[in-house]
XYZ file of C-alpha atoms in Angstrom:
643
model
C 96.949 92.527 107.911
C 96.547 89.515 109.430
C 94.746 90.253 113.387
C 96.296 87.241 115.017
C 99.091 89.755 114.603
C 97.892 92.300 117.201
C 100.619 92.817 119.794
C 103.649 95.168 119.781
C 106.900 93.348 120.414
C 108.518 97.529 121.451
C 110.443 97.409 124.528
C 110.766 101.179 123.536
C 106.975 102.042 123.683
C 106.746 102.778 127.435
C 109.810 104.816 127.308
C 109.464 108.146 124.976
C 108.426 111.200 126.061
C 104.433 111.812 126.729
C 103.218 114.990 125.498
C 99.382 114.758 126.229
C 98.290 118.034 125.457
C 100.790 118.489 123.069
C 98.420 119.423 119.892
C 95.878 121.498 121.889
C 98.644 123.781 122.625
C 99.836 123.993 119.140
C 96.334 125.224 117.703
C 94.219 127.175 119.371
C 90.774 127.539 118.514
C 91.060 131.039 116.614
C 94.306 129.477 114.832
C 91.460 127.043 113.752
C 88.846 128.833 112.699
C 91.439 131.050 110.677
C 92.948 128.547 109.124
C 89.598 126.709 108.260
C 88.564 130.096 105.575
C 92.257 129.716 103.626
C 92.129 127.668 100.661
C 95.006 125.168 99.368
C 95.198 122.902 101.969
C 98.596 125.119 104.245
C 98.882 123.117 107.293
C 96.860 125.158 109.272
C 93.933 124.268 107.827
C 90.958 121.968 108.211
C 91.218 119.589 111.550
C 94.981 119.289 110.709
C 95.266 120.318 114.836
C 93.537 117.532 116.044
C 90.700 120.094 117.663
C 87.488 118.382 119.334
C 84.754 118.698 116.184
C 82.240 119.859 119.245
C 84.822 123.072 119.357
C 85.138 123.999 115.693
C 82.324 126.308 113.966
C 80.201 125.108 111.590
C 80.997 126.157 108.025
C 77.604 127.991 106.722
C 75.141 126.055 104.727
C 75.555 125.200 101.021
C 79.227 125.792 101.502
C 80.256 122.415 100.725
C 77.385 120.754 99.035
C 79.361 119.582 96.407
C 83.230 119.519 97.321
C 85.618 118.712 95.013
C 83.934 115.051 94.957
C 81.233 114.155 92.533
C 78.834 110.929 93.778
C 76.162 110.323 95.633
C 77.232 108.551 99.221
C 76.447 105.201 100.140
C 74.799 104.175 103.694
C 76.654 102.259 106.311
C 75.894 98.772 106.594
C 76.388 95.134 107.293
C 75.514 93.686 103.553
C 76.642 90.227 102.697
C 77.564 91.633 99.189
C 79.483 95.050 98.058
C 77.946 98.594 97.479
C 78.520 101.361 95.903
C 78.150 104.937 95.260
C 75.157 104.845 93.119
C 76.435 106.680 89.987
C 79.327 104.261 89.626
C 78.979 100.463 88.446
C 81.311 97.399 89.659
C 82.859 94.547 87.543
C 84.015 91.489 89.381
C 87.401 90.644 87.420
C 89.204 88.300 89.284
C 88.704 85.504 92.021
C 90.985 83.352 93.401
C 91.119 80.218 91.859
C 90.375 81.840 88.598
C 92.469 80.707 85.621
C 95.411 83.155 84.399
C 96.587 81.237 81.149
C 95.112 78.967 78.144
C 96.346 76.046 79.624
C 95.274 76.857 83.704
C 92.456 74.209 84.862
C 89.676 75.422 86.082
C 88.847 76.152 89.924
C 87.093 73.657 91.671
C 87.239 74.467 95.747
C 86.924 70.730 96.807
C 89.668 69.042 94.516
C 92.412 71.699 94.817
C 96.339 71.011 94.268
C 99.443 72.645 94.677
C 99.774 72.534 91.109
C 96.548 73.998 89.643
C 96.829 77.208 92.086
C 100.018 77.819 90.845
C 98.261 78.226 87.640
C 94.973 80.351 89.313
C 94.089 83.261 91.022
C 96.111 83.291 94.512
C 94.276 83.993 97.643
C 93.936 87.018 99.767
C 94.174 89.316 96.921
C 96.241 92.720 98.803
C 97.991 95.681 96.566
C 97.224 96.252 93.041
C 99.451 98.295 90.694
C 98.279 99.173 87.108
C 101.806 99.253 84.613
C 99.866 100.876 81.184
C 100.999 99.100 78.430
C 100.479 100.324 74.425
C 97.457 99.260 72.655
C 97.778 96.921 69.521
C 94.602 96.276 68.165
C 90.903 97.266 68.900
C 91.328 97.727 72.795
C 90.444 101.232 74.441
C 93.018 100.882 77.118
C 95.554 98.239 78.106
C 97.800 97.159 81.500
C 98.908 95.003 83.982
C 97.602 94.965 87.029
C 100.032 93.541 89.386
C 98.520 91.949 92.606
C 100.031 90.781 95.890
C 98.404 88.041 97.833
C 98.960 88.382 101.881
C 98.106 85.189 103.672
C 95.903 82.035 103.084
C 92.943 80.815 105.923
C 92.828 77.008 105.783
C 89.692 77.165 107.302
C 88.397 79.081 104.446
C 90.097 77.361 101.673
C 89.685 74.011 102.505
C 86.304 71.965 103.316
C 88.012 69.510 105.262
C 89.349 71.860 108.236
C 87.399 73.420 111.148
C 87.854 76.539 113.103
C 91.208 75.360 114.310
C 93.680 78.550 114.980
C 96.602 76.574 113.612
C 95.610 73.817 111.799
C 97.871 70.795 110.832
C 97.608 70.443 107.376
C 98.804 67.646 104.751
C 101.238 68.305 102.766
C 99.339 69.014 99.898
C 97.325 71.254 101.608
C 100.386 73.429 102.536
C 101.858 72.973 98.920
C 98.573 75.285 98.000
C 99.090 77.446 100.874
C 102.565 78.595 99.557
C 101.556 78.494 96.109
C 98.829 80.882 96.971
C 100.966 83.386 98.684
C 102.778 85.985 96.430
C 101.723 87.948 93.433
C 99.792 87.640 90.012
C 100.831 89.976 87.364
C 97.555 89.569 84.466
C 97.273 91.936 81.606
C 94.053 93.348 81.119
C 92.265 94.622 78.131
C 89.625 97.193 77.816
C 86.828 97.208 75.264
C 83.932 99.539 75.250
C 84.486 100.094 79.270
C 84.702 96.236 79.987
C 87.749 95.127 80.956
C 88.956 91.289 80.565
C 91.317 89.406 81.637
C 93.823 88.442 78.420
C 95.300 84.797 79.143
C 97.290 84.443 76.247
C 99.719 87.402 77.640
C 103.444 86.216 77.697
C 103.023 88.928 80.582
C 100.889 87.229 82.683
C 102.671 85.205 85.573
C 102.125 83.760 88.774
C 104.796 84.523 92.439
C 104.682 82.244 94.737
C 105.938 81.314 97.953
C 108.304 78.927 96.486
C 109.622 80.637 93.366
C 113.395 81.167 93.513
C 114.605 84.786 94.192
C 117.528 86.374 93.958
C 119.123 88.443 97.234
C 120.402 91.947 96.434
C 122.126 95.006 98.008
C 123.710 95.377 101.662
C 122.455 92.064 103.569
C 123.450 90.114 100.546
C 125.815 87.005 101.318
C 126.149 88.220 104.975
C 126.732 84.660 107.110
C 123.015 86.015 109.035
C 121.801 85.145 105.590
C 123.296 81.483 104.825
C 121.567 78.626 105.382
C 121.653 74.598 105.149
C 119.984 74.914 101.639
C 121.702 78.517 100.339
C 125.562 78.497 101.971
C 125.872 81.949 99.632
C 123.380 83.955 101.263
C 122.141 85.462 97.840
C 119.165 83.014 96.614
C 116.087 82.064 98.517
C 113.203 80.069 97.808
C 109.423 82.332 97.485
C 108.032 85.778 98.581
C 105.518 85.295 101.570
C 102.591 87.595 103.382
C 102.440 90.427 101.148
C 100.504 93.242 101.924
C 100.409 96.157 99.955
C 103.600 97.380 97.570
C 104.243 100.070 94.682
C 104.968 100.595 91.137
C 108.251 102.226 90.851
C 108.830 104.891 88.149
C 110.950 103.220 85.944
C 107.821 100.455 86.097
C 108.707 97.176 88.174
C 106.604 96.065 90.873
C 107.615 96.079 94.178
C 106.066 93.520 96.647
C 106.326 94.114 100.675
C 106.564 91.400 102.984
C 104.899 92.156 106.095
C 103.774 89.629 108.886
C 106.657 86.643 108.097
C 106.886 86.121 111.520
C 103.607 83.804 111.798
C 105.128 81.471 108.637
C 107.790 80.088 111.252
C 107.422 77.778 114.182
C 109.784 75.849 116.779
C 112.005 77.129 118.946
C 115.548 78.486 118.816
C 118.665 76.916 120.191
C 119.306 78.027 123.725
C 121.774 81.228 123.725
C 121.259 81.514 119.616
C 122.705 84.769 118.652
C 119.366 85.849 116.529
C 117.304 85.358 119.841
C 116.733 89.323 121.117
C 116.597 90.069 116.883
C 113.664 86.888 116.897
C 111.896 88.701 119.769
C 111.725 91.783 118.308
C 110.251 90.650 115.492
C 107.880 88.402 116.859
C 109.845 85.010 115.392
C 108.615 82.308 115.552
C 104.612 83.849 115.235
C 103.255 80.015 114.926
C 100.182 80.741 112.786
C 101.062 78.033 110.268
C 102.574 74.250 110.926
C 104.371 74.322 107.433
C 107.729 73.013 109.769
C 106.112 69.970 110.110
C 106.314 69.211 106.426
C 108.610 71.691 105.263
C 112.383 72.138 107.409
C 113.229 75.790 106.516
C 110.076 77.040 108.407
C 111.132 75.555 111.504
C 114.046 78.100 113.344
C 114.970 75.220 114.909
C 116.434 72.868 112.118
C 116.807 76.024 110.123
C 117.610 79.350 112.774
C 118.186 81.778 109.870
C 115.707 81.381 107.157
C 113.477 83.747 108.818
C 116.340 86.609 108.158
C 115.484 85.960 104.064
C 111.991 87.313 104.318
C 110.564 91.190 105.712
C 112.342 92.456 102.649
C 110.501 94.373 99.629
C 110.769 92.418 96.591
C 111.602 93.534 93.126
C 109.662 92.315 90.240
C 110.209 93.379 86.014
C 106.608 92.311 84.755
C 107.967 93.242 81.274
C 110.207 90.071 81.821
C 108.057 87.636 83.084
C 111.579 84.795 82.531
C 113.702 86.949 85.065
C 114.316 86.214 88.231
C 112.656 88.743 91.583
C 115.272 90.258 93.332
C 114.888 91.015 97.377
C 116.235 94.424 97.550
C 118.086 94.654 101.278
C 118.841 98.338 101.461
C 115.582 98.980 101.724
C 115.081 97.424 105.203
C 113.553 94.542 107.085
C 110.389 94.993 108.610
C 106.791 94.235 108.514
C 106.646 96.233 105.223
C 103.412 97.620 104.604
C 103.599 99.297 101.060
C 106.207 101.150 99.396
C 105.316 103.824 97.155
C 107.825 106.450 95.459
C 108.027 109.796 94.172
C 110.562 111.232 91.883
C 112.277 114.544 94.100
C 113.560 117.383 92.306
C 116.716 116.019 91.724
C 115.841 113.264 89.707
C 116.213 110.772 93.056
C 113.166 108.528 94.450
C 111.945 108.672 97.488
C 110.125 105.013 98.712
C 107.451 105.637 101.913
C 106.792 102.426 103.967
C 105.407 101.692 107.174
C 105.786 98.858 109.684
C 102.602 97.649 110.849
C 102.623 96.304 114.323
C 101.361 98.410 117.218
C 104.275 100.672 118.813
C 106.448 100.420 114.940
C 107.644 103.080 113.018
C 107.626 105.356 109.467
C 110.349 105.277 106.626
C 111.927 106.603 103.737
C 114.645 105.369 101.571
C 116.192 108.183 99.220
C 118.203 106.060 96.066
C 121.847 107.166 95.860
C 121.330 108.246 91.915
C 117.968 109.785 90.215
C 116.050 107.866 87.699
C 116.777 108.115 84.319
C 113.525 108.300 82.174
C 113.325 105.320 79.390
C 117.328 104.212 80.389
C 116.409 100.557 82.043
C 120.057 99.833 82.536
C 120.591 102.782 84.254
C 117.603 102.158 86.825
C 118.116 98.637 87.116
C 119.563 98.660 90.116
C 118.998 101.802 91.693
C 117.116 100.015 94.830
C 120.932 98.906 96.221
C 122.098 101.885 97.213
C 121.105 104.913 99.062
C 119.981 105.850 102.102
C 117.005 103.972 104.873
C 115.808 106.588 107.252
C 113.347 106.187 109.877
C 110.728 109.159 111.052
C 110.857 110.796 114.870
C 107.680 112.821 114.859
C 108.796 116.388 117.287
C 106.361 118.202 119.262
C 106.906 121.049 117.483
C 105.515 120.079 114.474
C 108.205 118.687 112.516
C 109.215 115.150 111.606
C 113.274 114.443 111.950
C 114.753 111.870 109.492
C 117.232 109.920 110.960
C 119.708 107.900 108.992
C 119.993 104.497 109.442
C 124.113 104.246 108.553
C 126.379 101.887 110.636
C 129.042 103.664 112.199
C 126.492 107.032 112.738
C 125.125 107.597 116.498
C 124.338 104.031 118.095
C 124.438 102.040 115.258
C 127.881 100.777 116.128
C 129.992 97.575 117.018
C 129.800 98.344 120.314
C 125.765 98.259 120.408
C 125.688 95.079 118.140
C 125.901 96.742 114.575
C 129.161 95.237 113.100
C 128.399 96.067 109.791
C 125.386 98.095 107.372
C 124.168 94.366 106.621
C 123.785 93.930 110.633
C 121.592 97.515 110.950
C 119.417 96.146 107.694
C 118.974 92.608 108.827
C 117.295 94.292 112.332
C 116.219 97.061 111.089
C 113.662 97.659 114.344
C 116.528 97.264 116.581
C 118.251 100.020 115.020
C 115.383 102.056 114.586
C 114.980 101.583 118.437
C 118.370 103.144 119.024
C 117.742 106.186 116.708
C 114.498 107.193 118.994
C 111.905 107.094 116.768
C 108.819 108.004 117.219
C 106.740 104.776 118.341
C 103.126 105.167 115.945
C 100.095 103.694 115.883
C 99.902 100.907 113.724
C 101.369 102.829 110.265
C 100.115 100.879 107.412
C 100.062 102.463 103.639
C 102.360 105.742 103.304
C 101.833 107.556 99.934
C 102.987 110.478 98.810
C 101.455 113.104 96.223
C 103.652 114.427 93.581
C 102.221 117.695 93.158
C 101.287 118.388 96.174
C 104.289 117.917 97.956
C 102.492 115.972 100.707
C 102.645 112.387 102.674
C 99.516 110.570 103.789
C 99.981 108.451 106.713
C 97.550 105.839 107.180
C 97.516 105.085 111.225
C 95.370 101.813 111.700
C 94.313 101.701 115.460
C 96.019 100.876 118.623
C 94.040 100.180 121.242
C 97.206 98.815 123.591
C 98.211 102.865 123.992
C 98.316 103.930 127.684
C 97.702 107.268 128.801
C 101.020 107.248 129.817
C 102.074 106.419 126.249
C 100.317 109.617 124.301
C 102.324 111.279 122.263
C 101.870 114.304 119.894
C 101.543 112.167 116.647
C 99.635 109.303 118.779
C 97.438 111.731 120.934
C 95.369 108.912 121.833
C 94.952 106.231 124.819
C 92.621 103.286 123.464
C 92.928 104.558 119.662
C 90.404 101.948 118.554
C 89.657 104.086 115.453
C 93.110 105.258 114.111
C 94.035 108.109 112.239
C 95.293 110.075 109.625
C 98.616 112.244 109.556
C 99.709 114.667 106.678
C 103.199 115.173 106.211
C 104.716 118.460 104.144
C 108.341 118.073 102.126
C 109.387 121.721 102.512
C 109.250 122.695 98.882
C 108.591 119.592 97.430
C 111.699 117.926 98.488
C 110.773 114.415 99.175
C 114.456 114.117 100.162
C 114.231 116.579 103.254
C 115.299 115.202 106.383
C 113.716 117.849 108.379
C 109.540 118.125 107.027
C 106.021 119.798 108.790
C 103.394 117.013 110.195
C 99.876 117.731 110.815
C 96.997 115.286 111.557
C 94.499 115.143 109.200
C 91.429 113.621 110.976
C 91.045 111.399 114.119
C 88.739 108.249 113.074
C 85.900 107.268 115.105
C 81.993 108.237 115.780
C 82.312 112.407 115.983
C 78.807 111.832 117.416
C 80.459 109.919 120.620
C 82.539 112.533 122.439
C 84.348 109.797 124.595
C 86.117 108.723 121.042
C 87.551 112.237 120.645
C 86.875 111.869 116.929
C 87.477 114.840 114.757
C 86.105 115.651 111.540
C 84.897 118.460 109.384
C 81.550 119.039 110.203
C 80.231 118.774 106.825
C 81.223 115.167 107.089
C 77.792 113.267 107.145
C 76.758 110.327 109.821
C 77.905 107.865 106.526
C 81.050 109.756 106.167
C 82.705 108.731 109.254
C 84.533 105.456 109.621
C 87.347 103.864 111.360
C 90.614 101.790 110.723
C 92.763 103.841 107.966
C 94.699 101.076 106.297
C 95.545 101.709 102.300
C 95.004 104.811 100.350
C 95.376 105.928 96.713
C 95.554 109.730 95.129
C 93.819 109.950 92.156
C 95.270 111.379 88.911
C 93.154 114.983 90.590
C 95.743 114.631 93.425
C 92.338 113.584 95.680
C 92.596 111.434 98.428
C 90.725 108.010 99.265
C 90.900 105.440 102.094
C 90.567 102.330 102.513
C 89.870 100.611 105.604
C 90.798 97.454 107.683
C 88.868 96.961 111.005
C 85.766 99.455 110.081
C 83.726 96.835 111.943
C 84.143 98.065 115.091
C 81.967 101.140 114.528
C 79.361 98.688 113.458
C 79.685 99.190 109.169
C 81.901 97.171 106.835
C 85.216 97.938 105.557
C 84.955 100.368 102.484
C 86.137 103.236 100.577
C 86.306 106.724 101.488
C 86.593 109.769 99.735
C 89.068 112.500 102.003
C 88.876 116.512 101.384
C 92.323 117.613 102.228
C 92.280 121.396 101.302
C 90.185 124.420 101.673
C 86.629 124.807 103.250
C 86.297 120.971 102.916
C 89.262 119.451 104.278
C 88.635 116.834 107.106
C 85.325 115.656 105.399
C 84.819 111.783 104.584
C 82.409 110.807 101.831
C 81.700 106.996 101.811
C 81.869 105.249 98.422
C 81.804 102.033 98.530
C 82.020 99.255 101.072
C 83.086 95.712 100.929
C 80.715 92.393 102.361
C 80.819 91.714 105.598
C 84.001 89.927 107.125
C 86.321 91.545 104.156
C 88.575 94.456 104.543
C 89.227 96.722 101.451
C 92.619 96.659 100.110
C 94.560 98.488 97.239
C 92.236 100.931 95.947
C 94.697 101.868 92.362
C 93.251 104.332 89.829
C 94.558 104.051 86.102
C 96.087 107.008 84.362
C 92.802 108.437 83.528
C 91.304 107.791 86.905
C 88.393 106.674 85.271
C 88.776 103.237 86.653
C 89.061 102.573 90.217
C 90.246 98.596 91.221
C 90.099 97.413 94.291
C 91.002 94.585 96.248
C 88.079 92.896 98.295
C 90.466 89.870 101.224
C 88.741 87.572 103.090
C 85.168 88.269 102.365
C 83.188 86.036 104.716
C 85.596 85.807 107.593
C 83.453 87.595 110.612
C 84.704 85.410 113.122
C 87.631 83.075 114.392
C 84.542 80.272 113.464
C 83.776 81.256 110.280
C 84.739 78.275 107.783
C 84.493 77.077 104.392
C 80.992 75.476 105.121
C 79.771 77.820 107.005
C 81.411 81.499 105.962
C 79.525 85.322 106.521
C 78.595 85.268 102.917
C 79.407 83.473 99.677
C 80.247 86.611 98.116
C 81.180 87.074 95.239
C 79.361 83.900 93.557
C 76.631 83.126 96.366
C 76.065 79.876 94.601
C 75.477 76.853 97.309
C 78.588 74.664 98.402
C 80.990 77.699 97.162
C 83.446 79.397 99.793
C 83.886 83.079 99.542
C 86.526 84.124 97.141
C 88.422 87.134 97.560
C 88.229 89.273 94.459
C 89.517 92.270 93.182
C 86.894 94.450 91.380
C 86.875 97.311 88.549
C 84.730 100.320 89.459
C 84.154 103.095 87.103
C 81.391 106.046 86.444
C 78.499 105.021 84.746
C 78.327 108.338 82.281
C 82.179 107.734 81.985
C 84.575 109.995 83.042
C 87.116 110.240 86.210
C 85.352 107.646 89.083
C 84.457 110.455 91.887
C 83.212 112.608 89.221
């Protein structure tokens, strides 16, 4: 996420109901300690209740030496360069700027064009997906890994600009801005452990914020949707600021827009009809000048272009010719992520979150199940079915509620004329519905076998006292959190499911944080800022975080017990150089590869700049910005990464 994005634009935050003590009452210290001796993870278990760790008994010695995790841990520090468990070895496999095809030219930071990048590497490398493909010749393993890229940082791209907050650029210098927003799909090839980068792939393919997309679903050709440039309200120019995303089953890549609010600038007509939508969603955020050069970023010439983007973007990397498709039934938000499970009756089940302080969880159930190896059948299964939004009750269970035009609020009378209308502001709807306000809820993802949700809850340090809530049961949550959710019986369709939190981030040495953590969990294993998360192929949980420096460590990786004896412990794995947060940890099939996504390496402060950046990771060669990355981590004996 981008931090000059660190407000809540919720008029409803101040008004739910505060339930302070809420958890302590649910879980009582014997409950606790019960729980804490039953294996398999039942809800019970672990710090799932949110009790103080200075209250919970120490589980005897030896116990949990070894978990179900296999590595040694790393120490918490403030390196200009990456570490790592260890046991486990790190292959640096693509930089921005790098070239993705035979004919790309190669990177050079101080003569940079619109036209090479679109050829390179983009910048602010986000989610990763892995889509296996067969092997064909000599190559252990082949994919492609399909990468988002969130935001660019003129004063880290460019050696001509300064710490400026919003820089005025050329017009060549926002020509490589947009081209390197989006996605990179690159096949990879494995030989012997190593894996490459194969530019001759018909498969590999750059996004960009100007490639031509096609609008799907609800919202499509709605007059909220026309503009000047597209009178149809069905085709719109480039994917921008996107964070992380998913694979669906049937194997296209799904890209989430999140923060398009700071791409616009200007000012609305007076008494415009989007203006309490535009508020709501934080239009126009003004972290870019790109009007000045470009009309449709600029609500003023161009009111509803900012209505074309929030959406989660469909991508076929098998068919690198056809066009993305914006898939409006899915919502419009600040889409962080959307990862899917196949339910029991053959429907998916996509988990998002909206990340802004005070925003809200998802699901959207398709209207028909997947159909394995049928592509026509699944082609278009993203425009139709049902958006719901989560209310988290202080009884323990989270309400679904539908968000259908013509149900409860979501009427004429309250603004809603039509499914498009509830789509096109989603938040306003969601507002209506009374769900539960959360803090900051970034990557959602679900476990197949284990029937379970893991909710990654950033930080939000803007929560009152007055504002606590069972599933928030923090004021000042400068940490963030975690929060399980259980499908009854592995129904990811359920509209009524069991919530528990996991662990409460933070120093469990500083009783003022009101951290909690298994015990076991070592003065390394501790850290702060939840943001993306993965489950391995072993159904294990990891973590990666975003805003770890304020407990005085880099951004890393985290290994989470969930069940048993162990559950609440962190294990630190690996952690990212200093000014980068770690993004998109994916595992392939095997799990013996981990890839992550290292974005804006360097950055440590609002002054940090081209010439004079926190490191020069990952080349650390004189005269050479950082560049994020995305590395390939695996065991050095082989087997799955973890052990």
């Amino acid at each position: 996420m981008d931090h000059s994005e660190d407000r809540s634009t919720n008029p409803w935050a101040d008004q739910r109901p505060t339930i302070s003590r809420l958890v302590e009452q649910r879980l009582s210290r014997r409950e606790f300690i019960g729980g804490a001796l039953v294996a398999g993870g039942a809800l019970a278990t672990g710090l799932s209740g949110c009790q103080r760790a200075d209250v919970v008994e120490p589980v005897p010695a030896g116990r949990l030496e070894e978990g179900t995790f296999r590595f040694t841990e790393i120490a918490r520090n403030t390196s200009e360069t990456h570490r790592l468990a260890p046991d486990h070895e790190a292959q640096v496999l693509l930089r921005w700027g790098d070239p993705l095809f035979d004919d790309s030219p190669a990177w050079n930071p101080r003569m940079q064009s619109a036209a090479a990048q679109r050829r390179q590497f983009g910048f602010n490398n986000d989610y990763l997906g892995f889509r296996p493909l067969e092997t064909t010749g000599d190559e252990d393993e082949r994919g492609l890994l399909c990468v988002n890229h969130e935001y660019s940082q003129a004063r880290l791209m460019f050696p001509d600009v300064g710490p400026v907050q919003v820089p005025e650029l050329t017009r060549e210098q926002v020509a490589i801005e947009l081209a390197a927003h989006g996605g990179s799909i690159v096949e990879l090839a494995r030989h012997g452990g190593e894996w490459r980068v194969v530019k001759s792939s018909p498969y590999n393919r750059r996004i960009t914020g100007e490639t031509p997309m096609e609008i799907r679903g609800p919202a499509a050709g709605h007059d909220r949707m026309k503009t000047g440039a597209d009178p149809t309200g069905t085709r719109v120019l480039g994917t921008l600021n996107n964070c992380a995303g998913g694979i669906t089953p049937w194997g296209t890549y799904l890209m989430a827009e999140e923060n398009i609010n700071g791409n616009f600038a200007g000012q609305l007509p007076a008494g415009h009809p989007e203006t309490e939508a535009f508020a709501r969603y934080g239009i126009p955020g003004g972290w870019y000048r790109w009007d000045l050069h470009f009309e449709r970023f600029d609500v003023g010439r161009e009111p509803q272009e900012p209505n074309r983007f929030g959406w989660v973007v469909e991508v076929d990397p098998l068919r690198p010719d056809a066009m993305p498709i914006k898939r409006t039934a899915l919502g419009r938000f600040k889409h962080e992520g959307a990862e899917s499970v196949v339910a029991p009756d053959g429907r998916v089940v996509f988990y998002m979150g909206d990340d802004q302080r005070f925003d809200y969880v998802y699901k959207f159930v398709t209207a028909q199940p997947f159909v394995p190896g049928d592509a026509a059948a699944n082609r278009d299964l993203l425009d139709e079915g049902t958006l719901y939004v989560a209310r988290f009750d202080a009884d323990g269970n989270v309400t679904w509620l539908p968000l259908v035009h013509g149900e409860g609020p979501l009427t004429a009378e309250n603004g809603f004329e039509s499914q498009a209308d509830v789509l096109i502001g989603t938040r306003l709807a969601a507002d209506l519905l009374g769900a539960t306000p959360m803090d900051r809820p970034e990557d959602v993802e679900p476990d197949p076998a284990g029937g379970r949700v893991w909710v990654m809850l950033t930080n939000n340090s803007r929560r009152t006292a007055g504002q606590v809530d069972a599933a928030n049961p923090r004021a000042n949550n400068a940490h963030g959190h975690i929060i399980e959710i259980r499908e009854p019986g592995g129904d990811f369709t359920a509209t009524r499911s069991r919530w528990e939190i996991l662990v409460r981030c933070g120093d469990p040495g500083d009783p003022a944080q009101g951290a909690t953590w298994n015990p076991s969990t070592s003065d390394n294993g501790w850290f702060g800022s939840p943001d993306n998360c993965a489950v391995d192929p072993m159904g294990r949980l990891w973590v990666a975080t975003d805003g770890n420096e304020k407990t005085g460590a880099n951004d890393g990786v985290w290994a989470m017990e969930t069940d048993g004896q162990g559950r609440g412990t962190g294990r630190a794995f690996f952690s990212a150089p200093i000014g980068a947060e770690l993004c998109g940890p994916k595992f392939t099939p095997a799990g013996d590869t981990l890839f992550v996504a290292v974005q804006h390496p360097g950055d440590v402060s609002d002054d940090a700049t081209f010439e004079n950046p926190g490191t020069r990771w990952p080349d650390f060669e004189a005269g050479v910005p950082p560049r994020p990355a995305v590395l390939a981590i695996r065991r050095k004996d082989g087997g799955p990464v973890g052990g």
